[in-house]
Amino acid sequence: MIELILPAEAAAEEAFSDPPGVTLFPEEEAVIARAVDKRRREFTTARACARAALARLGFPPVPIVPGLRGAPQWPAGVVGSLTHCAGYRACAVARDQDLRTIGLDAEPHGKLPGGVLAAVASPGERERLTALAAAQPGTHWDRVLFSAKESVYKAWFPLARRWLGFEDVSVTIDPATGTFTARLLVEGPRLDAVILTGFTGRWLVAGGLIITAITVPA
Ligand SMILES: CC(C)(COP(=O)(O)OP(=O)(O)OC[C@H]1O[C@@H](n2cnc3c(N)ncnc32)[C@H](O)[C@@H]1OP(=O)(O)O)[C@@H](O)C(=O)NCCC(=O)NCCS
């Protein structure tokens, strides 16, 4: 279902369970050598998704290990993003001549744990969530906002290579179009002489999951 919120330039793969028999490269094994089973399973299936997505772009299997601040290191000429949550793992990649960056996030479609919303949403964002909940009470808008911000961070980081806090971005969700905008409240990096001021993304609620995706055209 992830392809529903990605442009044609992106190659994606998703999994709803952990298939047996996925082999990791030694560099990947080293990353999770001491990880608990849950982490090992999500890491491994995400690598299977990454290799399948990369294969669609014509790339051979390669190790995908975390680099600076956890950002995945892709083969030269590739941008991409990984996500995993209970019951879901996904990867989307693209050639960097097609897309500048990708940010992907998946969350269970449920209310955020107590106290989290206050930490991740501004008073203005919370007001907009209240209006969304009144109009469409079946959707956990607080979680959609959280997921959108996680996607923002993953799209932002490869471009800026620095931290971005939840308070540094203002997200507005459009319930009619399945899109959202993320306005940067801090100065963004320059992309070809133009300063990045924000992102637009798409969101999807289906099968008990919330999935958000951001792509920036090259
Ligand atoms: C890094 C972070 C975004 C991951 O999100 P998450 O919902 O916890 O976990 P997900 O399963 O969806 O994503 C995990 C994947 O994110 C990717 N990731 C981790 N750090 C990253 C970074 N700095 N840049 C891009 N991608 C990153 C990795 O591929 C990771 O998978 P892996 O460990 O198997 O390689 C989150 O833990 C975090 O640190 N958030 C704080 C920063 C933030 O969100 N700011 C809001 C800005 S509006």
Short mmCIF file of C-alpha atoms and ligand atoms in Angstrom, two decimals:
data_model
loop_
_atom_site.label_atom_id
_atom_site.label_comp_id
_atom_site.label_asym_id
_atom_site.label_seq_id
_atom_site.Cartn_x
_atom_site.Cartn_y
_atom_site.Cartn_z
CA MET A 1 0.00 0.00 0.00
CA ILE A 2 2.94 2.32 0.43
CA GLU A 3 3.13 2.94 -3.32
CA LEU A 4 -0.17 4.84 -2.95
CA ILE A 5 1.66 7.70 -1.25
CA LEU A 6 4.89 7.66 -3.27
CA PRO A 7 5.71 9.12 -6.68
CA ALA A 8 6.55 6.85 -9.62
CA GLU A 9 10.26 7.68 -9.28
CA ALA A 10 10.44 5.85 -5.93
CA ALA A 11 10.89 2.10 -5.70
CA ALA A 12 9.38 0.67 -2.54
CA GLU A 13 8.91 -2.61 -0.74
CA GLU A 14 6.90 -3.37 2.39
CA ALA A 15 6.38 -6.38 4.65
CA PHE A 16 3.66 -7.21 7.16
CA SER A 17 5.55 -10.07 8.80
CA ASP A 18 9.14 -11.23 9.11
CA PRO A 19 9.96 -13.82 6.44
CA PRO A 20 12.40 -16.55 7.51
CA GLY A 21 15.73 -17.06 5.81
CA VAL A 22 16.77 -13.43 5.24
CA THR A 23 20.55 -13.23 5.36
CA LEU A 24 22.42 -10.20 6.58
CA PHE A 25 25.85 -9.00 5.50
CA PRO A 26 28.56 -9.24 8.20
CA GLU A 27 28.53 -5.41 8.50
CA GLU A 28 24.81 -5.57 9.26
CA GLU A 29 25.19 -8.49 11.68
CA ALA A 30 27.74 -6.42 13.58
CA VAL A 31 25.17 -3.62 14.06
CA ILE A 32 22.66 -5.91 15.77
CA ALA A 33 25.04 -8.38 17.37
CA ARG A 34 23.72 -7.57 20.84
CA ALA A 35 20.18 -6.50 19.90
CA VAL A 36 17.04 -8.01 21.39
CA ASP A 37 14.93 -10.25 19.16
CA LYS A 38 12.39 -7.51 18.27
CA ARG A 39 15.13 -5.18 17.02
CA ARG A 40 16.85 -8.01 15.15
CA ARG A 41 13.64 -8.92 13.35
CA GLU A 42 12.69 -5.37 12.33
CA PHE A 43 16.26 -4.58 11.24
CA THR A 44 16.53 -7.78 9.19
CA THR A 45 13.18 -7.49 7.40
CA ALA A 46 13.85 -3.82 6.68
CA ARG A 47 17.12 -4.90 4.99
CA ALA A 48 15.19 -7.45 2.92
CA CYS A 49 12.80 -4.66 1.90
CA ALA A 50 15.73 -2.38 1.08
CA ARG A 51 17.42 -4.97 -1.14
CA ALA A 52 14.14 -5.67 -2.97
CA ALA A 53 13.52 -1.95 -3.50
CA LEU A 54 17.12 -1.37 -4.65
CA ALA A 55 16.84 -4.32 -7.05
CA ARG A 56 13.95 -2.54 -8.76
CA LEU A 57 16.35 0.32 -9.47
CA GLY A 58 18.88 -2.17 -10.80
CA PHE A 59 21.23 -2.22 -7.80
CA PRO A 60 22.79 -5.48 -6.53
CA PRO A 61 22.43 -6.52 -2.86
CA VAL A 62 24.61 -4.41 -0.58
CA PRO A 63 24.81 -3.92 3.19
CA ILE A 64 22.64 -1.05 4.51
CA VAL A 65 24.16 0.06 7.79
CA PRO A 66 23.42 3.10 9.94
CA GLY A 67 25.73 6.07 9.42
CA LEU A 68 25.76 9.53 10.96
CA ARG A 69 23.14 9.74 13.74
CA GLY A 70 21.51 6.52 12.55
CA ALA A 71 20.76 7.62 8.99
CA PRO A 72 20.97 4.65 6.62
CA GLN A 73 23.89 4.69 4.18
CA TRP A 74 22.72 4.05 0.62
CA PRO A 75 24.81 3.16 -2.41
CA ALA A 76 26.20 6.17 -4.30
CA GLY A 77 23.49 7.83 -6.37
CA VAL A 78 20.62 6.58 -4.19
CA VAL A 79 18.39 8.30 -1.63
CA GLY A 80 16.02 6.39 0.59
CA SER A 81 14.31 5.80 3.89
CA LEU A 82 13.39 2.90 6.16
CA THR A 83 10.66 2.45 8.73
CA HIS A 84 9.42 -0.31 10.99
CA CYS A 85 6.70 -0.64 13.59
CA ALA A 86 4.67 -3.54 14.99
CA GLY A 87 3.38 -5.53 12.01
CA TYR A 88 5.01 -3.41 9.34
CA ARG A 89 8.42 -2.74 7.75
CA ALA A 90 9.10 -0.69 4.63
CA CYS A 91 11.76 0.90 2.47
CA ALA A 92 11.59 3.40 -0.36
CA VAL A 93 14.56 4.37 -2.55
CA ALA A 94 15.12 6.46 -5.65
CA ARG A 95 17.95 7.61 -7.85
CA ASP A 96 19.26 10.94 -6.61
CA GLN A 97 18.81 12.39 -10.10
CA ASP A 98 15.06 11.85 -9.59
CA LEU A 99 14.52 12.65 -5.91
CA ARG A 100 16.58 14.75 -3.46
CA THR A 101 15.43 12.91 -0.37
CA ILE A 102 12.83 10.51 1.01
CA GLY A 103 11.33 10.34 4.50
CA LEU A 104 9.13 7.44 5.46
CA ASP A 105 7.39 6.60 8.71
CA ALA A 106 4.87 4.02 9.89
CA GLU A 107 3.00 3.93 13.17
CA PRO A 108 0.22 1.80 14.61
CA HIS A 109 -3.11 3.57 14.07
CA GLY A 110 -3.78 4.32 17.73
CA LYS A 111 -3.69 7.23 20.12
CA LEU A 112 -0.25 8.49 21.08
CA PRO A 113 0.90 7.41 24.56
CA GLY A 114 0.05 9.91 27.29
CA GLY A 115 2.24 12.98 27.43
CA VAL A 116 3.76 12.54 23.97
CA LEU A 117 1.51 14.99 22.15
CA ALA A 118 2.45 17.83 24.48
CA ALA A 119 6.11 17.14 23.70
CA VAL A 120 5.78 17.01 19.92
CA ALA A 121 3.00 19.47 19.00
CA SER A 122 2.76 23.24 19.39
CA PRO A 123 -0.42 24.92 20.71
CA GLY A 124 -1.31 25.81 17.10
CA GLU A 125 -0.86 22.24 15.92
CA ARG A 126 -2.94 20.96 18.84
CA GLU A 127 -5.74 23.37 17.91
CA ARG A 128 -5.72 22.05 14.35
CA LEU A 129 -5.81 18.45 15.66
CA THR A 130 -8.86 19.29 17.78
CA ALA A 131 -10.66 20.60 14.68
CA LEU A 132 -9.68 17.49 12.68
CA ALA A 133 -10.91 15.20 15.48
CA ALA A 134 -14.25 17.03 15.60
CA ALA A 135 -14.70 16.64 11.83
CA GLN A 136 -13.33 13.08 11.50
CA PRO A 137 -13.26 11.36 14.90
CA GLY A 138 -12.32 7.92 13.49
CA THR A 139 -8.74 8.93 12.74
CA HIS A 140 -6.01 9.26 15.37
CA TRP A 141 -4.82 12.64 14.12
CA ASP A 142 -2.32 13.01 16.95
CA ARG A 143 -0.51 9.94 15.64
CA VAL A 144 -0.72 11.16 12.02
CA LEU A 145 0.98 14.38 13.12
CA PHE A 146 3.66 12.44 15.01
CA SER A 147 4.32 10.22 12.01
CA ALA A 148 4.48 13.22 9.68
CA LYS A 149 7.15 14.76 11.93
CA GLU A 150 9.17 11.53 11.97
CA SER A 151 9.03 11.52 8.16
CA VAL A 152 10.15 15.15 8.17
CA TYR A 153 13.20 14.28 10.27
CA LYS A 154 14.16 11.40 8.00
CA ALA A 155 13.78 13.54 4.87
CA TRP A 156 15.58 16.49 6.49
CA PHE A 157 18.58 14.71 7.92
CA PRO A 158 20.36 13.60 4.72
CA LEU A 159 20.02 17.15 3.37
CA ALA A 160 20.96 19.11 6.50
CA ARG A 161 22.98 16.51 8.43
CA ARG A 162 21.90 18.10 11.70
CA TRP A 163 19.25 17.75 14.37
CA LEU A 164 15.70 19.02 13.88
CA GLY A 165 13.43 19.19 16.90
CA PHE A 166 9.67 18.66 17.01
CA GLU A 167 9.31 22.35 17.88
CA ASP A 168 11.27 23.37 14.76
CA VAL A 169 8.51 22.35 12.35
CA SER A 170 4.83 23.24 12.03
CA VAL A 171 2.70 20.55 10.41
CA THR A 172 -0.72 21.09 8.86
CA ILE A 173 -2.68 18.01 7.80
CA ASP A 174 -5.18 18.17 4.95
CA PRO A 175 -7.83 15.50 5.56
CA ALA A 176 -9.41 15.90 2.11
CA THR A 177 -6.34 15.30 -0.02
CA GLY A 178 -4.35 12.94 2.20
CA THR A 179 -1.45 15.39 2.21
CA PHE A 180 0.35 17.48 4.81
CA THR A 181 2.67 20.44 4.78
CA ALA A 182 5.61 20.86 7.13
CA ARG A 183 6.86 24.42 7.52
CA LEU A 184 10.41 24.75 8.85
CA LEU A 185 10.70 27.23 11.73
CA VAL A 186 14.51 27.10 11.56
CA GLU A 187 16.68 27.91 8.55
CA GLY A 188 16.91 24.97 6.20
CA PRO A 189 19.84 23.89 4.04
CA ARG A 190 20.39 25.32 0.57
CA LEU A 191 19.28 23.10 -2.30
CA ASP A 192 20.75 24.52 -5.51
CA ALA A 193 20.93 28.08 -4.14
CA VAL A 194 17.34 27.89 -2.84
CA ILE A 195 16.83 27.65 0.90
CA LEU A 196 14.59 24.77 1.91
CA THR A 197 11.58 26.16 3.81
CA GLY A 198 9.53 23.03 4.26
CA PHE A 199 8.20 19.81 2.87
CA THR A 200 4.97 18.44 1.53
CA GLY A 201 4.04 14.86 2.22
CA ARG A 202 1.29 12.33 1.96
CA TRP A 203 -0.38 10.23 4.64
CA LEU A 204 -2.43 7.06 4.61
CA VAL A 205 -4.47 5.22 7.24
CA ALA A 206 -5.16 1.60 6.34
CA GLY A 207 -4.99 -1.86 7.87
CA GLY A 208 -4.45 -0.53 11.38
CA LEU A 209 -1.44 1.52 10.30
CA ILE A 210 -0.58 5.15 9.65
CA ILE A 211 2.04 5.65 6.96
CA THR A 212 3.52 8.99 5.98
CA ALA A 213 5.93 9.77 3.16
CA ILE A 214 7.85 12.82 2.04
CA THR A 215 9.75 13.11 -1.21
CA VAL A 216 11.52 16.13 -2.66
CA PRO A 217 11.93 16.19 -6.45
CA ALA A 218 15.47 16.64 -7.77
C1 LIG B 1 15.28 8.59 14.04
C2 LIG B 1 13.78 8.55 14.23
C3 LIG B 1 13.12 9.58 13.33
C4 LIG B 1 13.29 7.13 13.84
O1 LIG B 1 11.89 7.04 13.85
P1 LIG B 1 11.12 5.90 14.65
O2 LIG B 1 9.65 6.13 14.47
O3 LIG B 1 11.66 5.85 16.03
O4 LIG B 1 11.53 4.52 13.99
P2 LIG B 1 11.28 3.94 12.53
O5 LIG B 1 11.25 2.47 12.67
O6 LIG B 1 10.13 4.56 11.83
O7 LIG B 1 12.60 4.36 11.74
C5 LIG B 1 13.82 3.76 12.05
C6 LIG B 1 14.74 4.02 10.91
O8 LIG B 1 14.95 5.42 10.79
C7 LIG B 1 16.17 5.60 10.08
N1 LIG B 1 16.92 6.67 10.72
C8 LIG B 1 17.48 6.67 11.94
N2 LIG B 1 18.13 7.83 12.14
C9 LIG B 1 17.97 8.57 11.01
C10 LIG B 1 18.43 9.85 10.61
N3 LIG B 1 19.20 10.62 11.39
N4 LIG B 1 18.10 10.29 9.37
C11 LIG B 1 17.34 9.53 8.54
N5 LIG B 1 16.88 8.29 8.88
C12 LIG B 1 17.20 7.82 10.11
C13 LIG B 1 16.92 4.27 10.15
O9 LIG B 1 16.91 3.70 8.87
C14 LIG B 1 16.10 3.45 11.11
O10 LIG B 1 16.07 2.08 10.78
P3 LIG B 1 17.32 1.14 11.11
O11 LIG B 1 17.77 1.48 12.50
O12 LIG B 1 16.80 -0.25 10.96
O13 LIG B 1 18.38 1.46 10.09
C15 LIG B 1 13.34 8.84 15.70
O14 LIG B 1 13.75 7.78 16.55
C16 LIG B 1 13.93 10.12 16.25
O15 LIG B 1 15.07 10.18 16.72
N6 LIG B 1 13.14 11.22 16.29
C17 LIG B 1 13.54 12.46 16.87
C18 LIG B 1 13.78 13.52 15.80
C19 LIG B 1 12.49 13.98 15.22
O16 LIG B 1 11.64 13.19 14.90
N7 LIG B 1 12.32 15.29 15.05
C20 LIG B 1 11.08 15.81 14.53
C21 LIG B 1 11.35 16.84 13.48
S1 LIG B 1 9.83 17.62 13.01
#
